[in-house]
PDB file of C-alpha atoms in Angstrom:
ATOM      1  CA  MET F 172       2.502 -28.537  16.746  1.00  0.00           C
ATOM      2  CA  GLU F 173       2.388 -26.064  19.655  1.00  0.00           C
ATOM      3  CA  LYS F 174       3.643 -23.437  17.655  1.00  0.00           C
ATOM      4  CA  LEU F 175       1.333 -24.093  15.413  1.00  0.00           C
ATOM      5  CA  MET F 176      -2.111 -24.211  17.950  1.00  0.00           C
ATOM      6  CA  GLN F 177      -1.261 -20.665  19.122  1.00  0.00           C
ATOM      7  CA  LEU F 178      -2.031 -18.752  15.459  1.00  0.00           C
ATOM      8  CA  PRO F 179      -5.178 -18.049  14.454  1.00  0.00           C
ATOM      9  CA  LEU F 180      -4.834 -19.656  11.162  1.00  0.00           C
ATOM     10  CA  PHE F 181      -4.316 -22.968  12.921  1.00  0.00           C
ATOM     11  CA  ARG F 182      -5.837 -22.950  16.325  1.00  0.00           C
ATOM     12  CA  GLU F 183      -9.439 -24.178  15.065  1.00  0.00           C
ATOM     13  CA  GLN F 184      -7.876 -26.720  13.220  1.00  0.00           C
ATOM     14  CA  GLU F 185      -8.228 -30.595  13.730  1.00  0.00           C
ATOM     15  CA  LYS F 186      -5.339 -32.890  15.197  1.00  0.00           C
ATOM     16  CA  LYS F 187      -4.872 -34.756  11.781  1.00  0.00           C
ATOM     17  CA  VAL F 188      -5.379 -31.281   9.718  1.00  0.00           C
ATOM     18  CA  LEU F 189      -1.972 -29.769  11.958  1.00  0.00           C
ATOM     19  CA  THR F 190      -0.074 -33.035  11.430  1.00  0.00           C
ATOM     20  CA  ARG F 191      -0.710 -33.170   8.023  1.00  0.00           C
ATOM     21  CA  LEU F 192       0.553 -29.494   7.284  1.00  0.00           C
ATOM     22  CA  ILE F 193       3.597 -30.310   9.418  1.00  0.00           C
ATOM     23  CA  LYS F 194       4.822 -32.437   7.465  1.00  0.00           C
ATOM     24  CA  ILE F 195       4.557 -29.838   4.180  1.00  0.00           C
ATOM     25  CA  LEU F 196       5.825 -26.115   6.241  1.00  0.00           C
ATOM     26  CA  GLN F 197       8.981 -25.412   6.005  1.00  0.00           C
ATOM     27  CA  GLU F 198      10.687 -22.757   9.216  1.00  0.00           C
ATOM     28  CA  LYS F 199      12.964 -19.729   7.882  1.00  0.00           C
ATOM     29  CA  LYS F 200      14.749 -16.858   9.771  1.00  0.00           C
ATOM     30  CA  TYR F 201      15.488 -13.787   8.060  1.00  0.00           C
ATOM     31  CA  PRO F 202      17.592 -10.587   9.668  1.00  0.00           C
ATOM     32  CA  ALA F 203      15.910  -7.044   9.849  1.00  0.00           C
ATOM     33  CA  GLY F 204      16.076  -5.740   6.571  1.00  0.00           C
ATOM     34  CA  ALA F 205      15.670  -8.399   4.848  1.00  0.00           C
ATOM     35  CA  GLU F 206      13.637  -9.064   1.686  1.00  0.00           C
ATOM     36  CA  ILE F 207      11.437 -11.497   1.538  1.00  0.00           C
ATOM     37  CA  PHE F 208       9.821 -11.308  -1.820  1.00  0.00           C
ATOM     38  CA  SER F 209       9.873  -8.394  -4.055  1.00  0.00           C
ATOM     39  CA  GLU F 210       7.193  -6.734  -5.682  1.00  0.00           C
ATOM     40  CA  ASP F 211       6.253  -7.840  -9.814  1.00  0.00           C
ATOM     41  CA  SER F 212       8.353 -11.070  -8.531  1.00  0.00           C
ATOM     42  CA  ILE F 213       6.214 -14.367  -8.864  1.00  0.00           C
ATOM     43  CA  GLY F 214       4.636 -15.694  -6.354  1.00  0.00           C
ATOM     44  CA  GLU F 215       5.190 -19.418  -5.172  1.00  0.00           C
ATOM     45  CA  THR F 216       4.775 -19.586  -1.477  1.00  0.00           C
ATOM     46  CA  LEU F 217       2.592 -18.298   1.635  1.00  0.00           C
ATOM     47  CA  TYR F 218       4.181 -16.848   4.728  1.00  0.00           C
ATOM     48  CA  ILE F 219       3.242 -17.269   8.214  1.00  0.00           C
ATOM     49  CA  ILE F 220       4.640 -15.137  11.105  1.00  0.00           C
ATOM     50  CA  LEU F 221       5.757 -16.812  13.836  1.00  0.00           C
ATOM     51  CA  SER F 222       7.623 -14.133  15.501  1.00  0.00           C
ATOM     52  CA  GLY F 223       9.050 -10.312  14.733  1.00  0.00           C
ATOM     53  CA  GLU F 224       7.561  -8.043  12.057  1.00  0.00           C
ATOM     54  CA  VAL F 225       7.404  -7.460   8.652  1.00  0.00           C
ATOM     55  CA  LEU F 226       7.153  -5.184   6.449  1.00  0.00           C
ATOM     56  CA  ILE F 227       5.062  -4.255   3.244  1.00  0.00           C
ATOM     57  CA  THR F 228       5.693  -1.794   1.038  1.00  0.00           C
ATOM     58  CA  LYS F 229       4.611  -0.953  -2.686  1.00  0.00           C
ATOM     59  CA  ILE F 230       6.503   1.055  -5.276  1.00  0.00           C
ATOM     60  CA  ILE F 231       4.400   4.450  -5.807  1.00  0.00           C
ATOM     61  CA  ASN F 232       7.210   6.025  -8.121  1.00  0.00           C
ATOM     62  CA  LYS F 233       8.810   3.533 -10.805  1.00  0.00           C
ATOM     63  CA  LYS F 234      11.552   6.526 -11.190  1.00  0.00           C
ATOM     64  CA  THR F 235      12.369   6.843  -8.320  1.00  0.00           C
ATOM     65  CA  GLY F 236      11.469   3.640  -6.726  1.00  0.00           C
ATOM     66  CA  GLU F 237      10.226   5.310  -3.773  1.00  0.00           C
ATOM     67  CA  LYS F 238       7.650   3.240  -2.239  1.00  0.00           C
ATOM     68  CA  LYS F 239       4.887   3.460   0.018  1.00  0.00           C
ATOM     69  CA  PRO F 240       4.403   1.321   3.388  1.00  0.00           C
ATOM     70  CA  LEU F 241       0.821  -0.701   3.997  1.00  0.00           C
ATOM     71  CA  ALA F 242       0.909  -2.794   6.755  1.00  0.00           C
ATOM     72  CA  ILE F 243       3.065  -3.857   8.948  1.00  0.00           C
ATOM     73  CA  LEU F 244       2.314  -7.791  10.551  1.00  0.00           C
ATOM     74  CA  GLY F 245       3.238  -9.431  13.315  1.00  0.00           C
ATOM     75  CA  GLN F 246       2.891 -12.595  15.260  1.00  0.00           C
ATOM     76  CA  GLY F 247      -0.087 -15.081  13.601  1.00  0.00           C
ATOM     77  CA  ASP F 248      -0.418 -12.686  10.419  1.00  0.00           C
ATOM     78  CA  PHE F 249       0.189 -14.477   7.104  1.00  0.00           C
ATOM     79  CA  PHE F 250       0.794 -12.623   3.237  1.00  0.00           C
ATOM     80  CA  GLY F 251       1.571 -13.514  -0.032  1.00  0.00           C
ATOM     81  CA  GLU F 252      -1.891 -15.942   0.166  1.00  0.00           C
ATOM     82  CA  MET F 253      -2.648 -15.709  -3.220  1.00  0.00           C
ATOM     83  CA  SER F 254       0.491 -17.965  -4.577  1.00  0.00           C
ATOM     84  CA  LEU F 255      -1.250 -20.778  -3.544  1.00  0.00           C
ATOM     85  CA  LEU F 256      -3.851 -20.703  -6.103  1.00  0.00           C
ATOM     86  CA  GLU F 257      -2.658 -18.420  -8.656  1.00  0.00           C
ATOM     87  CA  ASP F 258       1.217 -17.869 -10.521  1.00  0.00           C
ATOM     88  CA  LYS F 259       1.009 -14.208 -10.487  1.00  0.00           C
ATOM     89  CA  PRO F 260       3.612 -11.446 -10.027  1.00  0.00           C
ATOM     90  CA  ARG F 261       2.948 -10.305  -6.474  1.00  0.00           C
ATOM     91  CA  SER F 262       1.697  -7.132  -5.950  1.00  0.00           C
ATOM     92  CA  ALA F 263       3.493  -5.586  -3.031  1.00  0.00           C
ATOM     93  CA  SER F 264       7.378  -5.626  -1.454  1.00  0.00           C
ATOM     94  CA  ALA F 265       7.674  -7.374   1.929  1.00  0.00           C
ATOM     95  CA  SER F 266      10.339  -7.604   3.942  1.00  0.00           C
ATOM     96  CA  ALA F 267      11.631  -8.254   7.939  1.00  0.00           C
ATOM     97  CA  LYS F 268      10.696  -5.030  10.246  1.00  0.00           C
ATOM     98  CA  THR F 269      12.735  -6.970  13.092  1.00  0.00           C
ATOM     99  CA  GLU F 270      14.613 -10.461  13.089  1.00  0.00           C
ATOM    100  CA  VAL F 271      11.465 -12.914  11.999  1.00  0.00           C
ATOM    101  CA  GLU F 272      10.623 -15.972  12.123  1.00  0.00           C
ATOM    102  CA  LEU F 273       8.674 -17.681   9.265  1.00  0.00           C
ATOM    103  CA  LEU F 274       6.693 -20.607   8.586  1.00  0.00           C
ATOM    104  CA  LEU F 275       6.420 -21.260   4.878  1.00  0.00           C
ATOM    105  CA  LEU F 276       4.056 -23.070   2.664  1.00  0.00           C
ATOM    106  CA  PRO F 277       5.134 -23.685  -1.303  1.00  0.00           C
ATOM    107  CA  ARG F 278       2.542 -23.160  -3.509  1.00  0.00           C
ATOM    108  CA  LYS F 279       4.299 -27.283  -5.304  1.00  0.00           C
ATOM    109  CA  GLU F 280       3.211 -28.679  -1.964  1.00  0.00           C
ATOM    110  CA  PHE F 281      -0.133 -27.310  -1.133  1.00  0.00           C
ATOM    111  CA  GLN F 282      -1.200 -28.325  -4.843  1.00  0.00           C
ATOM    112  CA  THR F 283      -0.210 -32.060  -4.185  1.00  0.00           C
ATOM    113  CA  LEU F 284      -1.776 -32.052  -0.607  1.00  0.00           C
ATOM    114  CA  LEU F 285      -5.268 -30.473  -2.296  1.00  0.00           C
ATOM    115  CA  HIS F 286      -5.120 -33.352  -5.255  1.00  0.00           C
ATOM    116  CA  SER F 287      -3.868 -36.144  -2.756  1.00  0.00           C
ATOM    117  CA  GLU F 288      -6.426 -35.202   0.764  1.00  0.00           C
ATOM    118  CA  PRO F 289      -8.379 -32.835  -0.476  1.00  0.00           C
ATOM    119  CA  GLU F 290     -10.689 -32.648   2.423  1.00  0.00           C
ATOM    120  CA  ILE F 291      -7.531 -31.659   4.236  1.00  0.00           C
ATOM    121  CA  ALA F 292      -6.281 -29.252   1.890  1.00  0.00           C
ATOM    122  CA  ALA F 293     -10.303 -27.538   2.322  1.00  0.00           C
ATOM    123  CA  THR F 294     -10.122 -27.685   5.951  1.00  0.00           C
ATOM    124  CA  TYR F 295      -7.246 -25.129   5.702  1.00  0.00           C
ATOM    125  CA  LEU F 296      -8.422 -22.650   2.353  1.00  0.00           C
ATOM    126  CA  PHE F 297     -11.890 -22.752   4.838  1.00  0.00           C
ATOM    127  CA  ALA F 298      -9.381 -21.202   7.920  1.00  0.00           C
ATOM    128  CA  LEU F 299      -7.573 -19.149   6.035  1.00  0.00           C
ATOM    129  CA  ASN F 300     -10.853 -17.573   4.080  1.00  0.00           C
ATOM    130  CA  ASN F 301     -12.540 -17.160   7.222  1.00  0.00           C
ATOM    131  CA  GLN F 302      -9.605 -14.430   8.032  1.00  0.00           C
ATOM    132  CA  LEU F 303      -9.078 -12.889   5.055  1.00  0.00           C
ATOM    133  CA  SER F 304     -12.646 -12.276   5.261  1.00  0.00           C
ATOM    134  CA  ALA F 305     -11.834 -10.473   8.530  1.00  0.00           C
ATOM    135  CA  ARG F 306      -9.078  -8.990   6.923  1.00  0.00           C
ATOM    136  CA  LEU F 307     -11.772  -7.418   4.768  1.00  0.00           C
ATOM    137  CA  ARG F 308     -13.304  -6.315   6.879  1.00  0.00           C
ATOM    138  CA  ARG F 309     -10.803  -4.120   8.078  1.00  0.00           C
ATOM    139  CA  THR F 310      -9.561  -2.580   4.882  1.00  0.00           C
ATOM    140  CA  SER F 311     -13.157  -1.805   4.487  1.00  0.00           C
ATOM    141  CA  GLN F 312     -13.768   0.193   7.788  1.00  0.00           C
ATOM    142  CA  GLU F 313     -10.492   1.561   6.823  1.00  0.00           C
ATOM    143  CA  LEU F 314     -11.451   3.184   2.985  1.00  0.00           C
ATOM    144  CA  THR F 315     -15.179   4.825   5.379  1.00  0.00           C
ATOM    145  CA  LEU F 316     -12.646   6.360   7.765  1.00  0.00           C
ATOM    146  CA  LEU F 317     -10.674   7.887   4.887  1.00  0.00           C
ATOM    147  CA  PHE F 318     -13.742   8.754   2.716  1.00  0.00           C
ATOM    148  CA  GLU F 319     -15.253  10.314   5.992  1.00  0.00           C
ATOM    149  CA  THR F 320     -11.986  12.156   6.806  1.00  0.00           C
ATOM    150  CA  GLY F 321     -11.667  13.126   3.338  1.00  0.00           C
ATOM    151  CA  ARG F 322     -15.052  14.476   3.474  1.00  0.00           C
ATOM    152  CA  ILE F 323     -14.312  16.291   6.136  1.00  0.00           C
ATOM    153  CA  ILE F 324     -11.234  17.966   5.571  1.00  0.00           C
ATOM    154  CA  GLY F 325     -13.195  19.267   2.445  1.00  0.00           C
ATOM    155  CA  GLN F 326     -15.755  21.035   4.276  1.00  0.00           C
ATOM    156  CA  GLY F 327     -13.428  23.758   4.288  1.00  0.00           C
ATOM    157  CA  LYS F 328     -13.861  24.211   8.135  1.00  0.00           C
ATOM    158  CA  SER F 329     -11.599  26.238  10.888  1.00  0.00           C
ATOM    159  CA  LEU F 330      -8.983  24.525  12.728  1.00  0.00           C
ATOM    160  CA  ASN F 331     -10.854  23.683  15.788  1.00  0.00           C
ATOM    161  CA  GLU F 332     -13.888  22.390  14.414  1.00  0.00           C
ATOM    162  CA  MET F 333     -12.209  19.856  11.545  1.00  0.00           C
ATOM    163  CA  CYS F 334      -9.717  18.510  14.323  1.00  0.00           C
ATOM    164  CA  ASN F 335     -13.493  18.174  16.819  1.00  0.00           C
ATOM    165  CA  LEU F 336     -15.283  16.741  13.928  1.00  0.00           C
ATOM    166  CA  LEU F 337     -12.161  13.983  12.999  1.00  0.00           C
ATOM    167  CA  LEU F 338     -11.539  13.463  16.772  1.00  0.00           C
ATOM    168  CA  GLU F 339     -15.421  12.238  16.818  1.00  0.00           C
ATOM    169  CA  ARG F 340     -15.195  10.216  13.474  1.00  0.00           C
ATOM    170  CA  LEU F 341     -12.294   8.579  15.057  1.00  0.00           C
ATOM    171  CA  LEU F 342     -13.682   7.462  18.360  1.00  0.00           C
ATOM    172  CA  GLU F 343     -16.183   6.122  15.447  1.00  0.00           C
ATOM    173  CA  GLY F 344     -14.136   3.900  14.197  1.00  0.00           C
ATOM    174  CA  ILE F 345     -11.954   2.948  16.008  1.00  0.00           C
ATOM    175  CA  PRO F 346     -14.299   1.157  18.677  1.00  0.00           C
ATOM    176  CA  GLN F 347     -11.289  -0.060  21.421  1.00  0.00           C
ATOM    177  CA  SER F 348     -10.612   3.832  22.324  1.00  0.00           C
ATOM    178  CA  GLU F 349     -13.252   5.629  25.038  1.00  0.00           C
ATOM    179  CA  ALA F 350     -11.673   9.299  24.934  1.00  0.00           C
ATOM    180  CA  GLY F 351      -8.998  11.320  22.741  1.00  0.00           C
ATOM    181  CA  PHE F 352      -7.259  14.689  22.331  1.00  0.00           C
ATOM    182  CA  PHE F 353      -5.970  16.612  19.236  1.00  0.00           C
ATOM    183  CA  ALA F 354      -2.551  18.556  20.725  1.00  0.00           C
ATOM    184  CA  LEU F 355      -0.867  20.763  18.349  1.00  0.00           C
ATOM    185  CA  GLU F 356       2.199  22.744  18.417  1.00  0.00           C
ATOM    186  CA  ASN F 357       2.169  26.431  19.316  1.00  0.00           C
ATOM    187  CA  GLU F 358       5.074  28.463  17.634  1.00  0.00           C
ATOM    188  CA  TYR F 359       4.880  31.034  19.937  1.00  0.00           C
ATOM    189  CA  THR F 360       5.386  29.320  23.766  1.00  0.00           C
ATOM    190  CA  ASP F 361       6.467  25.758  22.056  1.00  0.00           C
ATOM    191  CA  GLU F 362       3.989  24.093  24.148  1.00  0.00           C
ATOM    192  CA  TYR F 363       1.080  21.426  22.301  1.00  0.00           C
ATOM    193  CA  GLU F 364      -2.594  23.100  22.846  1.00  0.00           C
ATOM    194  CA  ILE F 365      -5.896  20.543  22.860  1.00  0.00           C
ATOM    195  CA  ILE F 366      -7.673  22.199  20.827  1.00  0.00           C
ATOM    196  CA  ALA F 367      -9.739  19.034  20.677  1.00  0.00           C
ATOM    197  CA  ALA F 368     -10.811  16.524  22.981  1.00  0.00           C
ATOM    198  CA  GLN F 369     -13.665  14.012  23.875  1.00  0.00           C
ATOM    199  CA  GLY F 370     -14.870  12.385  26.634  1.00  0.00           C
ATOM    200  CA  LEU F 371     -12.269  14.398  28.974  1.00  0.00           C
ATOM    201  CA  SER F 372     -13.213  16.490  32.288  1.00  0.00           C
ATOM    202  CA  GLU F 373     -12.025  20.735  31.391  1.00  0.00           C
ATOM    203  CA  ASP F 374      -8.933  20.265  33.694  1.00  0.00           C
ATOM    204  CA  LEU F 375      -7.792  17.910  32.176  1.00  0.00           C
ATOM    205  CA  ILE F 376      -7.908  19.633  29.259  1.00  0.00           C
ATOM    206  CA  GLN F 377      -4.463  21.945  29.622  1.00  0.00           C
ATOM    207  CA  PRO F 378      -1.378  22.088  27.381  1.00  0.00           C
ATOM    208  CA  LEU F 379       1.149  19.809  26.858  1.00  0.00           C
ATOM    209  CA  PRO F 380       5.001  21.614  27.870  1.00  0.00           C
ATOM    210  CA  PRO F 381       7.493  19.688  25.423  1.00  0.00           C
ATOM    211  CA  GLU F 382       8.973  18.068  28.431  1.00  0.00           C
ATOM    212  CA  GLU F 383       6.060  15.662  28.965  1.00  0.00           C
ATOM    213  CA  PRO F 384       7.055  12.276  28.576  1.00  0.00           C
ATOM    214  CA  LEU F 385       4.989  11.762  26.092  1.00  0.00           C
ATOM    215  CA  ILE F 386       5.335  14.737  23.702  1.00  0.00           C
ATOM    216  CA  ALA F 387       9.962  14.871  24.782  1.00  0.00           C
ATOM    217  CA  TYR F 388       9.452  11.471  23.562  1.00  0.00           C
ATOM    218  CA  PHE F 389       8.083  11.484  19.854  1.00  0.00           C
ATOM    219  CA  LEU F 390      10.673  14.981  19.712  1.00  0.00           C
ATOM    220  CA  ASN F 391      13.035  12.748  20.884  1.00  0.00           C
ATOM    221  CA  ARG F 392      12.392   9.668  17.967  1.00  0.00           C
ATOM    222  CA  ILE F 393      11.999  12.888  15.576  1.00  0.00           C
ATOM    223  CA  LYS F 394      15.691  13.874  16.142  1.00  0.00           C
ATOM    224  CA  THR F 395      17.557  11.068  16.307  1.00  0.00           C
ATOM    225  CA  SER F 396      15.740   8.573  13.471  1.00  0.00           C
ATOM    226  CA  SER F 397      13.275  11.739  11.489  1.00  0.00           C
ATOM    227  CA  ILE F 398      10.183   9.209  11.893  1.00  0.00           C
ATOM    228  CA  GLY F 399       7.500   9.749   9.942  1.00  0.00           C
ATOM    229  CA  LEU F 400       3.760   8.918   9.844  1.00  0.00           C
ATOM    230  CA  ASN F 401       3.774   5.012   8.614  1.00  0.00           C
ATOM    231  CA  GLU F 402       7.259   3.967  10.457  1.00  0.00           C
ATOM    232  CA  ASP F 403       6.843   2.448  13.414  1.00  0.00           C
ATOM    233  CA  TYR F 404       3.798   2.320  15.559  1.00  0.00           C
ATOM    234  CA  VAL F 405       4.076   3.356  18.957  1.00  0.00           C
ATOM    235  CA  PHE F 406       1.724   1.848  21.944  1.00  0.00           C
ATOM    236  CA  PHE F 407       2.215   4.099  25.375  1.00  0.00           C
ATOM    237  CA  GLU F 408       0.884   1.728  28.674  1.00  0.00           C
ATOM    238  CA  GLU F 409       2.653   2.074  31.835  1.00  0.00           C
ATOM    239  CA  GLN F 410       6.011   4.225  30.428  1.00  0.00           C
ATOM    240  CA  VAL F 411       3.785   6.694  30.092  1.00  0.00           C
ATOM    241  CA  LEU F 412       0.486   6.496  32.010  1.00  0.00           C
ATOM    242  CA  SER F 413       3.117   6.837  34.896  1.00  0.00           C
ATOM    243  CA  SER F 414       4.344  10.133  33.902  1.00  0.00           C
ATOM    244  CA  SER F 415       3.356  12.865  35.688  1.00  0.00           C
ATOM    245  CA  ARG F 416       0.959  14.070  34.002  1.00  0.00           C
ATOM    246  CA  LEU F 417      -0.516  11.451  32.220  1.00  0.00           C
ATOM    247  CA  LYS F 418      -1.442   9.626  34.925  1.00  0.00           C
ATOM    248  CA  ASN F 419      -4.732  12.257  35.115  1.00  0.00           C
ATOM    249  CA  TYR F 420      -6.963  10.718  32.475  1.00  0.00           C
ATOM    250  CA  VAL F 421      -7.200   7.442  34.497  1.00  0.00           C
ATOM    251  CA  ALA F 422      -6.630   5.348  31.550  1.00  0.00           C
ATOM    252  CA  GLN F 423      -5.798   2.229  31.324  1.00  0.00           C
ATOM    253  CA  SER F 424      -4.124   1.652  27.186  1.00  0.00           C
ATOM    254  CA  ILE F 425      -2.896   5.045  25.391  1.00  0.00           C
ATOM    255  CA  LEU F 426      -2.641   5.251  21.482  1.00  0.00           C
ATOM    256  CA  ALA F 427      -0.432   8.102  20.445  1.00  0.00           C
ATOM    257  CA  LEU F 428       0.388   9.132  16.828  1.00  0.00           C
ATOM    258  CA  PRO F 429       2.540  11.799  16.188  1.00  0.00           C
ATOM    259  CA  LEU F 430       1.544  14.668  13.609  1.00  0.00           C
ATOM    260  CA  VAL F 431       5.246  15.102  11.624  1.00  0.00           C
ATOM    261  CA  ASP F 432       5.593  17.549   8.934  1.00  0.00           C
ATOM    262  CA  LYS F 433       9.795  17.931   7.611  1.00  0.00           C
ATOM    263  CA  ASN F 434      10.952  17.113  10.911  1.00  0.00           C
ATOM    264  CA  GLU F 435       8.902  18.532  13.064  1.00  0.00           C
ATOM    265  CA  LEU F 436       6.311  17.752  15.137  1.00  0.00           C
ATOM    266  CA  LEU F 437       3.256  19.268  14.205  1.00  0.00           C
ATOM    267  CA  GLY F 438       1.310  18.342  17.425  1.00  0.00           C
ATOM    268  CA  ILE F 439      -0.333  14.098  18.122  1.00  0.00           C
ATOM    269  CA  ILE F 440      -3.171  12.245  18.494  1.00  0.00           C
ATOM    270  CA  ILE F 441      -4.130  10.472  21.660  1.00  0.00           C
ATOM    271  CA  LEU F 442      -6.330   7.990  21.693  1.00  0.00           C
ATOM    272  CA  LEU F 443      -8.048   6.242  25.347  1.00  0.00           C
ATOM    273  CA  ASN F 444      -9.123   3.322  26.648  1.00  0.00           C
ATOM    274  CA  PHE F 445     -10.620   3.448  30.542  1.00  0.00           C
ATOM    275  CA  LYS F 446     -10.861  -0.406  31.249  1.00  0.00           C
ATOM    276  CA  GLU F 447      -8.100  -2.534  29.345  1.00  0.00           C
ATOM    277  CA  GLN F 448      -4.453  -2.791  29.146  1.00  0.00           C
ATOM    278  CA  HIS F 449      -3.170  -3.451  25.916  1.00  0.00           C
ATOM    279  CA  ILE F 450      -6.622  -3.258  24.324  1.00  0.00           C
ATOM    280  CA  PHE F 451      -5.188  -1.283  20.942  1.00  0.00           C
ATOM    281  CA  LYS F 452      -3.570  -2.962  18.352  1.00  0.00           C
ATOM    282  CA  LYS F 453      -1.299  -2.919  15.085  1.00  0.00           C
ATOM    283  CA  GLU F 454      -4.240  -2.438  12.969  1.00  0.00           C
ATOM    284  CA  ASP F 455      -5.544   0.438  15.286  1.00  0.00           C
ATOM    285  CA  TRP F 456      -2.291   2.278  14.528  1.00  0.00           C
ATOM    286  CA  GLN F 457      -2.255   1.838  11.026  1.00  0.00           C
ATOM    287  CA  LEU F 458      -6.369   2.661  10.687  1.00  0.00           C
ATOM    288  CA  LEU F 459      -4.922   5.809  12.567  1.00  0.00           C
ATOM    289  CA  SER F 460      -1.542   6.324  10.740  1.00  0.00           C
ATOM    290  CA  ALA F 461      -3.435   6.406   7.760  1.00  0.00           C
ATOM    291  CA  VAL F 462      -6.087   8.798   8.797  1.00  0.00           C
ATOM    292  CA  GLY F 463      -2.956  11.167   9.866  1.00  0.00           C
ATOM    293  CA  SER F 464      -1.913  10.907   6.428  1.00  0.00           C
ATOM    294  CA  GLN F 465      -4.290  12.980   5.841  1.00  0.00           C
ATOM    295  CA  ILE F 466      -4.511  15.127   8.663  1.00  0.00           C
ATOM    296  CA  VAL F 467      -0.966  17.113   8.755  1.00  0.00           C
ATOM    297  CA  PRO F 468      -1.781  18.868   5.271  1.00  0.00           C
ATOM    298  CA  ALA F 469      -4.930  19.586   6.112  1.00  0.00           C
ATOM    299  CA  ILE F 470      -3.864  21.355   9.612  1.00  0.00           C
ATOM    300  CA  GLN F 471      -1.065  23.263   7.030  1.00  0.00           C
ATOM    301  CA  ILE F 472      -3.197  24.045   4.753  1.00  0.00           C
ATOM    302  CA  THR F 473      -6.025  25.290   7.571  1.00  0.00           C
ATOM    303  CA  ARG F 474      -3.845  27.350   9.439  1.00  0.00           C
ATOM    304  CA  TYR F 475      -2.144  29.439   6.049  1.00  0.00           C
ATOM    305  CA  HIS F 476      -5.322  30.292   5.482  1.00  0.00           C
ATOM    306  CA  GLU F 477      -6.558  31.563   9.343  1.00  0.00           C
ATOM    307  CA  GLU F 478      -3.286  33.120   9.468  1.00  0.00           C
ATOM    308  CA  GLU F 479      -4.274  34.682   5.950  1.00  0.00           C
ATOM    309  CA  LYS F 480      -7.137  35.647   7.062  1.00  0.00           C
ATOM    310  CA  ALA F 481      -5.888  37.411   9.951  1.00  0.00           C
ATOM    311  CA  ARG F 482      -3.203  39.116   8.859  1.00  0.00           C
ATOM    312  CA  GLU F 483      -5.974  40.787   6.373  1.00  0.00           C
ATOM    313  CA  ARG F 484      -8.284  41.815   9.271  1.00  0.00           C
ATOM    314  CA  LEU F 485      -5.224  43.730  10.811  1.00  0.00           C
ATOM    315  CA  ALA F 486      -4.892  45.304   7.358  1.00  0.00           C
ATOM    316  CA  ARG F 487      -8.185  46.532   7.185  1.00  0.00           C
ATOM    317  CA  ALA F 488      -8.077  47.633  10.893  1.00  0.00           C
ATOM    318  CA  ARG F 489      -4.642  49.876  10.504  1.00  0.00           C
ATOM    319  CA  GLU F 490      -6.583  51.484   7.344  1.00  0.00           C
ATOM    320  CA  ARG F 491      -8.846  52.244   9.588  1.00  0.00           C
ATOM    321  CA  VAL F 492      -7.038  54.294  12.228  1.00  0.00           C
ATOM    322  CA  VAL F 493      -5.147  55.343   9.726  1.00  0.00           C
TER     323      VAL F 493
END
């Protein structure tokens, strides 16, 4: 019962409800990489995560089987909830990102409870509905931020202007962030220049060399495991905050997203909080990651156009000299 009371879905349930649910809940462990269920399979079970992480993916190309990561779920999260109410195919796949311990609530058992003890079943459904409402609010927040990101990208601004507008919108969309910056690689110096910053003093806005612990971390990850935008999330706390450079930001929490294209680190987005440690959650990273997937091609395209304009100006200048 103690395990259940630690989970958001059961935290406010009465003892009699928990006692009854314990009788129908089943525990199951999956090793890292194991499939929990596949897309289009018939759902018969609700899953609740006791420990570990679960990756939710959806097929985006049926011919090749290519999948897009949708979410990384952790302790206290649940998935497959619609299977309690309807006998329909799953809309996505779920697999164990790490070794994971799950609680399973089979539809058959829940429907029996619904008929025999409707009050207890209704209490559980009410708690489930509250959690789903919170999830929908996060989805709405993400869609709004993605729409705003697309709108900013489509305005045809310069690279600096675009990144400043995007950073401003990110700070609004992720309320825990109080400051942040975009750093993009300068291919001539190999340093990562801060081209957009909010909430930082001028003396802190200096280029980051490749050996800077944060940059070095991502470069090493790309070299060893070819990380992508949606394959992992990283929260930098004591490890990076104690480094020689970033400790000057006096931040308590740092959320970092690598901007990766074809195994090259184009840059990073950093969000900071000055008041509380470990304030950023995986949902914040997933939101930042979703925005990042739009930003990477936008940076490449904008850089290309700016370089084209620079070449045209140089060509015209040479013509005038001749």
